[in-house]
Amino acid sequence: MAFDFGVIFDSLPFLAEGLALSFLLTLLAAAGGIVLAVILALMRLSGYTALALISAAYVNFFRSMPLILVIFWFFFLVPLLIGRPVGGFYSALIAFTLFEAAYYSEIIRAGIQSVSRGQVAAGYATGLTYGQTMRFIVLPQAFRNMTPVLLTQGIVLFQDTSLVFVVALRDFMTATTIVARNEGRLIEMYLFAAAVYFVICFSGSLYVRRLQGKFAR
Amino acid sequence: MQYNWNWGVLLQEPYLGWLISGVGWTIAVASAAWVIAFTLGSVVGVARTLPNRWARGVATAYVELLRNVPLLVQLFIWYFVVPELLPDDWGRWVKRDLPLPEYTTAVIGLGFYTASRVAEQVRSGIESISRGQSMAGYASGLTTLQLYRYVLLPVAFRVIVPPLTSEFLTIFKNSSLALTIGVLELTAQSRQITEYTFQGFEAFTAATVMYVVITLTVTAGMSLVERRARIPGFIAKGG
């Protein structure tokens, strides 16, 4: 059997475009997911039973669903709700944002709970409101504690973006498959895809480990 | 929003049959993969804590490799690449005679991937046991094998029941990736019904409900296990 890794060089620009889309989707979904997750976590910890229940139901619901099913849901729903096709990217972005928020909110909730109660009490005692206590005292410390875990979840999210393959949105995985099938080079292309994902995710997790070491000190 | 509701479609043949067979395949893929994941994951997890440097190195490489490549890529490699790289006779056998090729590949791919995650839980379970226990074991003349068999593993496996529960739930969700290599499990069937009938709401709702039921059932079952396995005096760690 003859390998031909030249096919990778010939299609590099096309593959790079796919990789750019994977990164863009990861960044936007992580940003949107974290914002939504902070709201969910604050609802959960608010002490209002109704808010806490809504938040818990949201989180448990999304955590019991496979991501692929969520992607299918929004590819079907979004055009129906808007009344016209909006392109796969926005459907995928909404699906990933809502799905990841469920996972991020559990991390953020743990992060908020890791800040000692004395800090909150001190905030109130100095006359800060709830919003100010959260904004200036609790959340900055919580985010500092949970940065490594949030980044790890970001790496997971980056791997998960490969699933947009199921709706043929042209991310890195789909681009790889298109080249693989057109050129009849499945072996080379899938090994290449594995190598690219591995290098990115492994360097990411090494960086997270270094951060953890720094924070632990 | 214009939409023609028709919940009855879910009870019509062949769609009802498709859903039921989808649930069956989801359970079949997930449970067979779990057997591989739990067995291999325990071995790899133990190997990561052994005194032997080579065993640790191989196990660490396994975990890092499988955790840092997306499951989808791994499935494609098992399905499209591995049969080509095997020795000719084996490759021919895999391509021609392997029973249920899509199912088998999905089980192996999902099993090996989840093993890397189980291994991390097993390792952290073993590492959570204080070093004094190992020292006491060695001091009383146990071999390494006996130390793991009688001291470390009985505690470690009971401590990690909660995180293993969430891995077990994850394997059901991840079994949906089997659809990318042609296994008609639950998610695939719900999409197929959508394509045939355009009743996406009904089909995806049915699949969603079934996944929630699976999650609730597994959670209930595992909480029984957890209660039985709990070690008095240990604080249960959430998964």
XYZ file of C-alpha atoms in Angstrom:
456
model
C 0.000 0.000 0.000
C 1.398 3.397 -0.950
C 0.803 6.409 1.217
C 0.531 9.817 -0.355
C 0.794 12.568 2.184
C 1.248 15.117 -0.638
C -2.537 15.335 -0.806
C -2.443 17.150 2.538
C -0.142 19.905 1.249
C -2.255 20.432 -1.849
C -5.381 20.987 0.196
C -3.872 22.967 3.067
C -5.718 26.252 2.382
C -9.047 24.422 2.298
C -8.245 22.569 5.527
C -7.066 25.784 7.198
C -10.407 27.420 6.420
C -12.125 24.487 8.108
C -9.868 24.781 11.145
C -10.616 28.510 11.352
C -14.324 27.730 11.474
C -13.739 25.168 14.249
C -11.870 27.780 16.291
C -14.463 30.473 15.652
C -17.285 28.170 16.711
C -15.345 27.179 19.855
C -14.633 30.780 20.872
C -18.131 32.126 20.253
C -19.853 29.144 21.897
C -17.507 29.321 24.907
C -18.101 33.062 25.340
C -21.870 32.773 24.978
C -21.960 29.607 27.056
C -20.060 31.174 29.957
C -22.295 34.260 30.059
C -25.418 32.081 30.124
C -23.758 29.748 32.630
C -23.038 32.584 35.094
C -26.734 33.502 34.998
C -27.716 29.852 35.508
C -25.277 29.425 38.391
C -26.469 32.609 40.115
C -30.084 31.465 39.692
C -29.187 28.114 41.205
C -27.519 29.741 44.215
C -29.983 32.623 44.552
C -32.041 31.056 47.313
C -35.274 31.546 45.343
C -36.714 28.058 44.945
C -38.374 28.790 41.597
C -35.208 30.207 40.022
C -33.075 27.382 41.418
C -35.500 24.788 40.058
C -35.567 26.319 36.578
C -31.795 26.386 36.498
C -31.469 22.815 37.772
C -34.020 21.587 35.247
C -32.165 23.316 32.413
C -28.819 21.858 33.427
C -30.084 18.325 34.017
C -32.084 18.350 30.812
C -29.160 19.312 28.599
C -26.805 17.018 30.460
C -28.978 14.025 29.681
C -29.043 14.753 25.937
C -26.406 13.689 23.412
C -24.844 16.681 21.662
C -25.658 15.278 18.219
C -29.344 15.222 19.065
C -29.140 18.859 20.236
C -27.450 19.784 16.949
C -30.205 18.037 14.974
C -32.852 19.776 17.095
C -31.567 23.244 16.308
C -30.959 22.562 12.651
C -34.582 21.655 12.489
C -35.937 24.303 14.890
C -34.060 27.497 14.082
C -35.160 27.828 10.443
C -38.699 26.940 11.493
C -38.808 29.593 14.210
C -37.227 32.305 12.094
C -39.220 31.347 9.049
C -36.307 31.204 6.645
C -33.056 29.289 6.344
C -30.257 31.028 8.263
C -27.359 28.783 7.335
C -25.910 25.995 9.386
C -23.402 28.084 11.304
C -25.932 29.999 13.406
C -27.950 26.889 14.187
C -24.767 25.152 15.318
C -23.672 28.155 17.343
C -26.997 28.285 19.202
C -26.922 24.534 19.819
C -23.368 24.606 21.188
C -23.944 27.717 23.320
C -27.051 26.332 25.015
C -25.520 22.868 25.417
C -22.179 24.028 26.809
C -23.864 26.471 29.204
C -25.222 23.479 31.113
C -21.714 22.106 31.643
C -20.101 25.478 32.309
C -22.733 26.384 34.897
C -21.827 23.359 37.038
C -18.191 24.469 36.955
C -19.080 28.062 37.782
C -21.410 27.014 40.570
C -18.591 25.022 42.161
C -16.289 28.017 41.627
C -18.670 30.401 43.360
C -19.125 27.967 46.227
C -15.342 27.753 46.591
C -15.285 31.425 47.660
C -15.649 31.509 51.434
C -18.953 32.781 52.851
C -17.074 35.307 54.948
C -16.277 37.225 51.778
C -19.952 37.611 50.971
C -20.750 38.625 54.533
C -17.926 41.169 54.472
C -19.264 42.564 51.202
C -22.737 43.073 52.660
C -21.267 44.479 55.871
C -19.439 47.196 53.949
C -22.745 48.175 52.362
C -22.400 46.583 48.922
C -25.548 45.341 47.220
C -25.958 41.725 46.045
C -24.963 42.700 42.514
C -21.893 44.595 43.671
C -20.802 41.789 45.995
C -21.023 39.305 43.125
C -19.459 41.605 40.545
C -16.528 42.944 42.604
C -15.856 40.282 45.230
C -17.185 36.808 44.513
C -16.992 36.368 40.740
C -13.398 37.629 40.302
C -12.153 35.151 42.893
C -14.387 32.382 41.602
C -13.159 32.848 38.034
C -9.585 32.787 39.195
C -10.167 29.472 40.981
C -11.931 27.860 38.074
C -9.882 29.121 35.110
C -8.100 25.755 34.657
C -11.361 23.788 34.693
C -13.029 26.272 32.328
C -10.110 25.956 29.911
C -10.265 22.175 30.090
C -13.947 22.364 29.229
C -12.944 24.650 26.340
C -10.678 21.902 25.003
C -13.560 19.438 25.271
C -15.748 21.929 23.410
C -13.143 22.239 20.659
C -13.186 18.457 20.236
C -16.983 18.496 20.267
C -17.160 20.993 17.401
C -16.071 18.101 15.163
C -19.656 16.855 15.532
C -20.985 19.542 13.171
C -19.829 16.962 10.645
C -23.274 15.356 11.032
C -24.903 18.405 9.428
C -22.071 18.946 6.916
C -21.078 22.348 8.272
C -17.573 22.891 6.894
C -15.366 22.755 9.983
C -11.977 21.027 10.074
C -13.498 17.550 10.364
C -15.884 18.040 7.450
C -13.126 19.622 5.321
C -10.877 16.638 6.058
C -13.616 14.232 5.034
C -14.337 16.126 1.816
C -10.664 15.950 0.791
C -10.411 12.319 1.915
C -13.359 11.271 -0.234
C -12.534 13.381 -3.291
C -8.955 12.190 -3.411
C -9.639 8.663 -2.187
C -7.095 9.169 0.613
C -9.022 8.256 3.753
C -6.064 6.818 5.644
C -3.754 9.788 5.208
C -6.450 12.372 5.866
C -7.903 10.823 9.012
C -4.467 10.197 10.506
C -3.627 13.823 9.713
C -6.857 15.016 11.357
C -6.069 12.972 14.457
C -2.555 14.454 14.588
C -3.817 18.037 14.255
C -6.469 17.616 16.950
C -3.980 15.863 19.206
C -1.324 18.584 18.901
C -3.825 21.365 19.600
C -5.622 19.653 22.490
C -2.494 18.213 24.088
C -0.658 21.547 24.061
C -3.818 23.084 25.479
C -3.927 20.610 28.332
C -0.201 21.036 29.050
C -0.820 24.776 29.320
C -3.731 24.181 31.693
C -1.530 21.971 33.858
C 1.078 24.732 34.068
C -1.616 27.211 35.067
C -2.848 24.828 37.752
C 0.666 24.617 39.145
C 0.878 28.388 39.201
C -2.489 28.808 40.948
C -1.787 26.098 43.481
C 1.263 27.961 44.758
C -44.429 29.496 12.751
C -46.257 27.117 10.475
C -46.202 23.522 11.531
C -48.601 20.631 11.166
C -48.634 18.731 14.422
C -49.106 15.022 14.156
C -48.084 13.146 17.285
C -49.850 10.068 15.940
C -46.967 9.568 13.555
C -44.926 8.172 16.433
C -47.368 5.313 16.887
C -47.574 4.407 13.215
C -45.599 1.634 11.629
C -42.836 1.585 10.599
C -41.872 4.628 12.685
C -42.734 3.138 16.075
C -40.654 0.106 15.189
C -37.763 2.341 14.160
C -37.786 4.116 17.504
C -37.890 0.886 19.459
C -35.056 -0.631 17.460
C -33.151 2.638 17.895
C -33.408 2.385 21.665
C -32.287 -1.228 21.402
C -29.159 -0.337 19.428
C -28.335 2.551 21.746
C -28.442 0.216 24.733
C -26.562 -2.507 22.844
C -23.735 -0.173 21.779
C -23.429 1.539 25.151
C -23.481 -1.574 27.316
C -21.046 -3.598 25.186
C -18.693 -0.597 25.004
C -18.976 -0.196 28.772
C -17.651 -3.738 29.292
C -14.508 -2.824 27.312
C -14.258 0.612 28.917
C -14.532 -0.685 32.464
C -12.144 -3.621 32.016
C -9.492 -1.826 29.993
C -9.949 1.397 31.943
C -9.334 -0.407 35.243
C -6.147 -1.999 33.890
C -4.846 1.285 32.474
C -5.830 3.210 35.584
C -4.026 0.731 37.837
C -0.998 0.779 35.523
C -0.778 4.563 35.936
C -0.184 4.107 39.661
C 2.272 1.164 39.536
C 5.864 1.581 40.725
C 7.094 0.328 37.317
C 8.119 3.275 35.133
C 7.374 1.526 31.819
C 3.884 0.485 32.832
C 3.183 4.054 33.934
C 4.589 5.489 30.696
C 2.525 3.263 28.411
C -0.649 3.874 30.408
C -0.105 7.641 30.456
C 0.518 7.680 26.701
C -2.701 5.728 26.161
C -4.764 8.154 28.221
C -3.257 11.303 26.680
C -3.611 10.000 23.137
C -7.225 8.937 23.452
C -8.363 11.942 25.460
C -6.925 14.498 23.071
C -8.383 13.219 19.814
C -12.134 13.717 19.232
C -14.192 10.535 19.491
C -15.531 11.111 15.971
C -12.001 11.028 14.519
C -11.257 7.896 16.528
C -14.355 6.147 15.180
C -13.376 6.995 11.597
C -9.880 5.697 12.225
C -11.231 2.395 13.587
C -13.658 2.131 10.693
C -11.692 3.361 7.688
C -8.011 3.250 8.639
C -7.327 0.326 10.969
C -8.536 -2.426 8.565
C -6.097 -1.077 5.944
C -3.144 -1.037 8.316
C -3.633 -4.579 9.621
C -1.641 -7.464 8.079
C -3.296 -8.455 4.779
C -5.072 -11.587 6.053
C -6.559 -9.851 9.061
C -7.564 -6.830 7.023
C -9.355 -9.053 4.540
C -11.148 -10.849 7.361
C -12.223 -7.581 8.973
C -13.535 -6.231 5.671
C -15.302 -9.409 4.571
C -16.243 -11.555 7.534
C -16.469 -9.340 10.586
C -19.996 -9.822 11.951
C -22.037 -6.587 12.183
C -19.072 -4.430 11.110
C -20.589 -1.032 12.003
C -21.801 -2.176 15.387
C -18.552 -3.928 16.276
C -16.457 -0.953 15.215
C -18.620 1.462 17.185
C -18.363 -0.707 20.302
C -14.581 -0.985 20.025
C -14.087 2.726 19.282
C -16.400 3.902 22.037
C -15.031 1.301 24.470
C -11.375 2.231 23.962
C -12.168 5.946 24.163
C -14.218 5.649 27.353
C -11.521 3.407 28.842
C -9.205 6.421 28.890
C -11.771 8.351 30.921
C -12.484 5.442 33.279
C -8.728 5.020 33.754
C -8.472 8.573 35.060
C -11.227 7.910 37.590
C -9.606 4.658 38.733
C -6.260 6.390 39.082
C -7.696 9.236 41.131
C -9.551 6.696 43.280
C -6.326 4.865 44.036
C -4.434 8.103 44.606
C -7.087 9.295 47.056
C -6.079 6.502 49.441
C -3.489 7.726 51.890
C 0.090 6.563 51.305
C 0.158 5.131 54.785
C -2.087 2.290 53.588
C 0.413 1.231 50.910
C 3.287 1.526 53.327
C 1.464 -0.524 55.927
C 0.658 -3.112 53.270
C 4.266 -3.430 52.145
C 5.497 -3.392 55.750
C 3.261 -6.332 56.592
C 4.861 -8.289 53.754
C 2.261 -8.002 50.962
C 3.454 -8.147 47.361
C 2.366 -5.366 44.988
C -0.295 -7.674 43.552
C -1.654 -8.480 47.008
C -1.529 -4.817 47.996
C -3.790 -3.866 45.071
C -6.036 -6.891 45.445
C -6.679 -6.643 49.204
C -5.986 -3.041 50.194
C -6.156 -0.472 47.403
C -8.724 -1.679 44.863
C -11.516 -2.623 47.288
C -11.469 0.935 48.596
C -10.754 2.698 45.285
C -13.620 1.093 43.371
C -16.084 1.989 46.094
C -14.899 5.577 46.289
C -15.286 6.128 42.524
C -18.846 4.903 42.108
C -20.265 8.452 41.669
C -17.815 9.555 38.942
C -18.179 6.167 37.231
C -21.922 6.751 37.169
C -21.434 9.904 35.169
C -19.056 8.078 32.807
C -21.695 5.396 32.371
C -24.250 8.087 31.490
C -21.776 9.672 29.094
C -21.314 6.410 27.218
C -25.045 6.321 26.416
C -24.876 9.863 25.065
C -21.668 9.201 23.157
C -23.159 6.079 21.597
C -25.068 8.506 19.351
C -21.799 9.022 17.445
C -22.200 5.483 16.134
C -24.631 6.951 13.610
C -21.692 8.492 11.740
C -20.551 5.019 10.701
C -24.038 3.764 9.993
C -25.438 2.288 13.208
C -29.156 3.118 13.307
C -29.394 3.952 16.999
C -31.907 6.252 18.641
C -30.669 9.613 17.339
C -30.234 8.247 13.821
C -33.755 6.816 13.839
C -35.295 10.076 15.015
C -33.566 11.896 12.183
C -34.663 9.272 9.711
C -38.268 9.681 10.821
C -37.892 13.448 10.380
C -36.623 12.944 6.859
C -39.449 10.582 5.927
C -42.335 12.447 7.537
C -41.105 16.035 8.165
C -42.455 15.647 11.723
C -39.188 16.733 13.330
C -40.771 18.023 16.535
C -42.423 14.718 17.286
C -39.469 12.550 16.304
C -36.820 14.534 18.168
C -39.095 14.884 21.194
C -39.517 11.126 21.276
C -35.739 10.632 21.169
C -35.192 13.309 23.815
C -37.725 11.709 26.148
C -36.078 8.325 25.719
C -32.641 9.690 26.540
C -34.046 11.361 29.646
C -35.677 8.062 30.648
C -32.367 6.234 30.139
C -30.572 8.859 32.244
C -33.131 8.645 35.051
C -33.074 4.844 35.043
C -29.285 4.655 35.152
C -29.112 7.316 37.859
C -31.665 5.481 39.981
C -29.920 2.150 39.511
C -26.511 3.566 40.303
C -27.704 5.350 43.427
C -28.648 1.912 44.766
C -25.153 0.681 43.968
C -23.739 3.807 45.535
C -25.673 3.292 48.737
C -24.486 -0.306 49.006
C -20.893 0.546 48.117
C -20.565 3.556 50.374
C -17.785 3.237 52.912
C -18.814 4.443 56.363
C -16.720 7.428 57.338
C -15.862 8.431 53.758
C -17.428 11.582 52.405
C -19.091 10.785 49.088
C -17.509 12.845 46.349
C -19.780 14.151 43.599
C -18.998 13.065 40.059
